[in-house]
mmCIF file of C-alpha atoms in Angstrom:
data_model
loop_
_atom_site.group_PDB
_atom_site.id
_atom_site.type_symbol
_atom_site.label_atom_id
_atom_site.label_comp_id
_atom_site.label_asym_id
_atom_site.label_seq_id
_atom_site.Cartn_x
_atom_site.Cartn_y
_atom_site.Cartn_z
ATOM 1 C CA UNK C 179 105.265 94.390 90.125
ATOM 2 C CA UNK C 180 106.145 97.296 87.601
ATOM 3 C CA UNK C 181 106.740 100.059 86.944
ATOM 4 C CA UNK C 182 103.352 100.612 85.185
ATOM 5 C CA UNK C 183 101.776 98.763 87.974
ATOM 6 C CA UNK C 184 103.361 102.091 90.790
ATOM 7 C CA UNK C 185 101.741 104.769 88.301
ATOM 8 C CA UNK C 186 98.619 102.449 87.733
ATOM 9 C CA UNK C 187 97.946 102.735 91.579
ATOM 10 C CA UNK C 188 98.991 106.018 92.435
ATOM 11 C CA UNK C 189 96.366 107.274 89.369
ATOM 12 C CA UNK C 190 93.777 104.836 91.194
ATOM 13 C CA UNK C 191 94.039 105.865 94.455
ATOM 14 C CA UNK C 192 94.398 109.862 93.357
ATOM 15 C CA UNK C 193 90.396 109.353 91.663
ATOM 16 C CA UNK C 194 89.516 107.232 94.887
ATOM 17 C CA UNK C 195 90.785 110.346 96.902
ATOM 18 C CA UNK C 196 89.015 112.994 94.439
ATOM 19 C CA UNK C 197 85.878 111.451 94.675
ATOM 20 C CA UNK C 198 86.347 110.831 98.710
ATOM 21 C CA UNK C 199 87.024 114.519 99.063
ATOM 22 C CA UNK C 200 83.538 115.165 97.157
ATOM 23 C CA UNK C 201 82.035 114.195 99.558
ATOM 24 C CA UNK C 202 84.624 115.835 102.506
ATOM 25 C CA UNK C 203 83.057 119.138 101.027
ATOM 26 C CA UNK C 204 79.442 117.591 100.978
ATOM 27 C CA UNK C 205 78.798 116.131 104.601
ATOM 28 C CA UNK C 206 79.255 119.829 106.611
ATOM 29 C CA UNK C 207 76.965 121.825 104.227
ATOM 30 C CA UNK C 208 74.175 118.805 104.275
ATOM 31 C CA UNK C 209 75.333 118.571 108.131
ATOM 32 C CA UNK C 210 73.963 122.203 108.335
ATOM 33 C CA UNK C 211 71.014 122.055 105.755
ATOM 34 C CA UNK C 212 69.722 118.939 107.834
ATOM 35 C CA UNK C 213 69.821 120.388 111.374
ATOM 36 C CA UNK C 214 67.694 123.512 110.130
ATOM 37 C CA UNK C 215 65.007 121.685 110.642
ATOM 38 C CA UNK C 216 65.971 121.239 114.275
ATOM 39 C CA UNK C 217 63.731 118.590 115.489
ATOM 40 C CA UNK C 218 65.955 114.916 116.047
ATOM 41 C CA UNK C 219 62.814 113.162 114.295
ATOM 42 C CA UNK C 220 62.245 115.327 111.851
ATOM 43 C CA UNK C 221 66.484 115.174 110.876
ATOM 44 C CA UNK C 222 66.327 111.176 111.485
ATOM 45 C CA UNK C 223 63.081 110.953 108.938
ATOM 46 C CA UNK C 224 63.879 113.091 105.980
ATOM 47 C CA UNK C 225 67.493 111.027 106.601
ATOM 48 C CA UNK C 226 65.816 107.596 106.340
ATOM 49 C CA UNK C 227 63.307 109.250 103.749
ATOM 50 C CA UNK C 228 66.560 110.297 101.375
ATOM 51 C CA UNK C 229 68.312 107.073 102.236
ATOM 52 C CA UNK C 230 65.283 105.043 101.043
ATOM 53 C CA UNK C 231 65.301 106.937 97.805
ATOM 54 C CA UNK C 232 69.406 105.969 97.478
ATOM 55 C CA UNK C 233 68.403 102.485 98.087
ATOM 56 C CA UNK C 234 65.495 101.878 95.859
ATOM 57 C CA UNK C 235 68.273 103.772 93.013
ATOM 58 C CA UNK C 236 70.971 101.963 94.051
ATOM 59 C CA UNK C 237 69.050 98.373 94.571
ATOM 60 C CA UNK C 238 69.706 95.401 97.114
ATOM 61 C CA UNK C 239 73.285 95.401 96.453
ATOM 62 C CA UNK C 240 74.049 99.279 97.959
ATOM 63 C CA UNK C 241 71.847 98.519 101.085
ATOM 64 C CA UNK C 242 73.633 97.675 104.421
ATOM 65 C CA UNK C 243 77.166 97.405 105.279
ATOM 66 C CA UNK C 244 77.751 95.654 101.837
ATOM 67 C CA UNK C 245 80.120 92.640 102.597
ATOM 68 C CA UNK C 246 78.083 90.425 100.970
ATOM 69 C CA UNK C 247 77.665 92.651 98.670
ATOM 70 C CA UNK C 248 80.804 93.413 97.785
ATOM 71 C CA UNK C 249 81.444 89.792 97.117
ATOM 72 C CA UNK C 250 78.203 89.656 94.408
ATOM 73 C CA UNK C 251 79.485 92.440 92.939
ATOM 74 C CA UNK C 252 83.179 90.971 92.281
ATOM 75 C CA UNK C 253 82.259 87.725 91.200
ATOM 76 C CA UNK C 254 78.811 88.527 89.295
ATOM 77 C CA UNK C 255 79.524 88.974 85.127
ATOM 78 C CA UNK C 256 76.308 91.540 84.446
ATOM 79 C CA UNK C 257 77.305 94.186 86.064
ATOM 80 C CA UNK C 258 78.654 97.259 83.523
ATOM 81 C CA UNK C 259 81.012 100.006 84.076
ATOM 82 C CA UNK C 260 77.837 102.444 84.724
ATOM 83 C CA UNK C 261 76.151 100.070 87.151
ATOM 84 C CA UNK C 262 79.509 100.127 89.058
ATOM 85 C CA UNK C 263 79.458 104.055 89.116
ATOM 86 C CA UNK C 264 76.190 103.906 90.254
ATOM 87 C CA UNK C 265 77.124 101.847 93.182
ATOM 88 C CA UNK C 266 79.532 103.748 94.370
ATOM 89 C CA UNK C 267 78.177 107.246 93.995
ATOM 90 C CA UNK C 268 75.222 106.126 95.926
ATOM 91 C CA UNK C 269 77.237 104.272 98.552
ATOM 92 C CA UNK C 270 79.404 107.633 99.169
ATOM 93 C CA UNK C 271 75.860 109.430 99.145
ATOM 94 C CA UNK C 272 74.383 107.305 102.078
ATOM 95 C CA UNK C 273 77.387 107.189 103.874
ATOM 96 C CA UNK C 274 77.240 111.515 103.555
ATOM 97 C CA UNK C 275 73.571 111.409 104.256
ATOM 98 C CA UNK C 276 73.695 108.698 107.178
ATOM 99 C CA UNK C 277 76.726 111.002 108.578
ATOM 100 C CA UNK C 278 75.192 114.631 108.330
ATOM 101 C CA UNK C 279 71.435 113.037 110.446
ATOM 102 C CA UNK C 280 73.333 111.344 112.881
ATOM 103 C CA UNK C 281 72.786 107.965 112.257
ATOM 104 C CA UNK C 282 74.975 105.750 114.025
ATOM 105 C CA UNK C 283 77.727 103.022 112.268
ATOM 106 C CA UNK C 284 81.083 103.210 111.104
ATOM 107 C CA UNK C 285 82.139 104.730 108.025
ATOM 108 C CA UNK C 286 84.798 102.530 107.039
ATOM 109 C CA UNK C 287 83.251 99.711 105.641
ATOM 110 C CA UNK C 288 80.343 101.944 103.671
ATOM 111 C CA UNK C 289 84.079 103.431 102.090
ATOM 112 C CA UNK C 290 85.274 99.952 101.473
ATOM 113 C CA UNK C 291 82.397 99.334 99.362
ATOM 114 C CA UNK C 292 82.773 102.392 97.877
ATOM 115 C CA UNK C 293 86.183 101.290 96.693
ATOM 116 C CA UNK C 294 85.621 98.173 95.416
ATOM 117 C CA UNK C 295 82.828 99.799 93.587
ATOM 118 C CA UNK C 296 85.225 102.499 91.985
ATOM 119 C CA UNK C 297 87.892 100.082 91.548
ATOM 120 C CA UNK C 298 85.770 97.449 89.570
ATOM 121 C CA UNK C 299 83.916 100.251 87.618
ATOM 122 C CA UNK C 300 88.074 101.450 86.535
ATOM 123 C CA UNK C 301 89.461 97.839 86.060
ATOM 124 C CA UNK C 302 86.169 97.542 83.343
ATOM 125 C CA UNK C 303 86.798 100.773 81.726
ATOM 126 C CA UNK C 304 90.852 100.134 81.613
ATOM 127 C CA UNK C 305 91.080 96.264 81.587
ATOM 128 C CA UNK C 306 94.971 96.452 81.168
ATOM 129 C CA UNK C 307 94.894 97.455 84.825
ATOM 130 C CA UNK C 308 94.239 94.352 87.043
ATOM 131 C CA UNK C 309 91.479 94.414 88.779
ATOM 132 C CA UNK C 310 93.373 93.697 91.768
ATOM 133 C CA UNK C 311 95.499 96.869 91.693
ATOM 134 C CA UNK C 312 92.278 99.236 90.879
ATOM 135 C CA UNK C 313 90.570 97.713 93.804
ATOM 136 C CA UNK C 314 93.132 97.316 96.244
ATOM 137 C CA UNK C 315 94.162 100.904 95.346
ATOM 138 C CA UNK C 316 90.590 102.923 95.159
ATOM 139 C CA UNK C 317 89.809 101.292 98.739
ATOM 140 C CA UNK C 318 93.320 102.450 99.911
ATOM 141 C CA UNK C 319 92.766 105.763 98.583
ATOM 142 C CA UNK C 320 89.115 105.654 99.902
ATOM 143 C CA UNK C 321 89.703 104.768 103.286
ATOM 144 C CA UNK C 322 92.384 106.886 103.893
ATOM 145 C CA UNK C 323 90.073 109.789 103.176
ATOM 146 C CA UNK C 324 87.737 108.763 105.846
ATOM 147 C CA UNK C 325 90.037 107.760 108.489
ATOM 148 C CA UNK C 326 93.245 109.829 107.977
ATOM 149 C CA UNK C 327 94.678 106.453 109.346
ATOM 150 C CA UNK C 328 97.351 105.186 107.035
ATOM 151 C CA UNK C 329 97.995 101.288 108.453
ATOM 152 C CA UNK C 330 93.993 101.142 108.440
ATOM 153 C CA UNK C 331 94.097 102.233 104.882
ATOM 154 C CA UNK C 332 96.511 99.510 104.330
ATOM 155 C CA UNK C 333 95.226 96.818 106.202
ATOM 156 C CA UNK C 334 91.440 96.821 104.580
ATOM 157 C CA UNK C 335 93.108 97.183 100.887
ATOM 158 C CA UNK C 336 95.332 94.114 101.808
ATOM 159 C CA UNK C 337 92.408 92.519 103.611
ATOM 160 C CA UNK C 338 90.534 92.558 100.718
ATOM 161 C CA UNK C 339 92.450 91.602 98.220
ATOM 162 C CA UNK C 340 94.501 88.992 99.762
ATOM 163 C CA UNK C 341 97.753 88.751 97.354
ATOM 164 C CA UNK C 342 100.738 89.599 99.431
ATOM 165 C CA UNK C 343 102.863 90.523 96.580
ATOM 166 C CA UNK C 344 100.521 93.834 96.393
ATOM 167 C CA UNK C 345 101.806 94.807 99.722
ATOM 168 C CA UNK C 346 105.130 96.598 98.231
ATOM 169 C CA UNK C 347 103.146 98.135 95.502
ATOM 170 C CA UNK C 348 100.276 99.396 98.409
ATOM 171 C CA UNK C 349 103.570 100.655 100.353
ATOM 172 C CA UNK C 350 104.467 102.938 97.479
ATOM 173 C CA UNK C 351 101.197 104.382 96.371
ATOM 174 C CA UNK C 352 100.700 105.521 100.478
ATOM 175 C CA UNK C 353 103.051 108.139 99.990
ATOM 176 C CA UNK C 354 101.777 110.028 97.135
ATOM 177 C CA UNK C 355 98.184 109.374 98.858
ATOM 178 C CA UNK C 356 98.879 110.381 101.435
ATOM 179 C CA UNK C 357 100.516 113.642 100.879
ATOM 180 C CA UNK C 358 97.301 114.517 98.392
ATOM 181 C CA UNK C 359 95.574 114.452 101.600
ATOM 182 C CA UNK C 360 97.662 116.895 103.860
ATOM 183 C CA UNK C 361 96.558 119.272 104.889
ATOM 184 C CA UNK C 362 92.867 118.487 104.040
ATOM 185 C CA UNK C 363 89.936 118.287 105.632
ATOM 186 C CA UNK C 364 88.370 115.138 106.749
ATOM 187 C CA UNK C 365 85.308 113.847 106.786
ATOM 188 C CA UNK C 366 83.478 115.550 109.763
ATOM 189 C CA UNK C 367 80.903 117.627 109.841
ATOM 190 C CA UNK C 368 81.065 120.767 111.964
ATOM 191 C CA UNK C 369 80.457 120.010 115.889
ATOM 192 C CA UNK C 370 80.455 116.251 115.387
ATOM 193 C CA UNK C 371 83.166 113.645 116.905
ATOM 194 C CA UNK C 372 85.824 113.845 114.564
#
C-alpha cells in the first residue's frame, strides 16, 4: 500500500458517494411523482413499464440482482469505459425506480453492482489505479450511501475483492467517506421504512 494508493481510494469512493447521493435526491421526488397516480397497479406498471425500458438500454447484463453479472463484466475484455457508465447509471436508475413503486428486494446488492460498474468504468479511464482499489473503493463508497452501515460497507468491498492486504487501505478511506456522508440524507423516500 501507498501513499498514492490512500488518495487513489478516498477520490474513488468520494465519485462513488457523489453519484450515490444523485440518486439520494432522486428517489423522494420520483417517490412523489409515482404515487400521484394513486392506484398500487397503476404505480407497480408504469414501474415495471420504466424498468423494462432501463433493461432493454442497459441489456442482459443490468437485469436482476447482477452477481453473475458482475462476474461477466470483470472478466469480459469488450466492454469500454462508456459501456461501464452505462451500466451503472442504469443500475442506480432501477434501483431509484424499483425503490420509489414499491417493489420489493434489497438495495444493497443493486449498489454493489453499481460499484463494480463505476469502479471498472474508473480503473479503464485511469489504468494506473488498480482495478482492485477503484472497485473495492466505489462499492465501499456506494454501499455506504445506501446503508449508512459502515462494517457492511466494508464487508461487501472486502467480499468482493478478496485481497486482504486492501483491508488497511479500506480502513482509511472509511473515514473520509464517511464523514462526506454526515449529516446527509439517505436513501429513503418520504413515508417509506427507512
Amino acid at each position: 500500500m501507498q501513499l498514492a494508493d490512500i488518495f487513489s481510494g478516498a477520490i474513488v469512493a468520494a465519485i462513488a458517494i457523489a453519484l450515490g447521493m444523485v440518486a439520494v435526491w432522486c428517489l423522494p421526488r420520483l417517490h412523489r411523482l409515482m404515487h400521484r397516480l394513486k392506484h398500487p397497479v397503476l404505480i407497480l406498471g408504469m414501474g415495471g413499464l420504466i424498468m423494462g425500458i432501463l433493461g432493454a438500454i442497459g441489456g442482459n447484463i443490468t437485469l436482476f440482482k447482477g452477481l453473475d453479472e458482475m462476474q461477466q463484466m470483470a472478466f469480459s475484455q469488450v466492454f469500454t469505459v462508456s459501456d461501464y457508465l452505462l451500466f451503472a447509471l442504469i443500475k442506480l436508475a432501477a434501483l431509484v425506480v424499483a425503490a420509489a413503486c414499491g417493489f420489493r428486494g434489497g438495495r444493497i446488492f443493486p449498489a454493489v453492482f453499481v460499484g463494480v460498474a463505476l469502479g471498472l468504468m474508473l480503473h479503464e479511464h485511469v489504468e494506473a489505479v488498480p482495478a482492485a482499489i477503484t472497485i473495492s473503493c466505489s462499492i465501499l463508497g456506494l454501499v455506504l450511501v445506501v446503508t449508512r452501515d459502515a462494517w457492511l460497507s466494508l464487508f461487501m468491498a472486502a467480499v468482493v475483492v478478496p485481497d486482504t492486504t486492501l483491508l488497511p487501505l479500506l480502513c482509511i478511506v472509511m473515514l473520509p467517506a464517511w464523514l462526506l456522508l454526515a449529516g446527509r440524507p439517505m436513501l429513503a423516500a418520504s413515508g417509506e421504512d427507512k
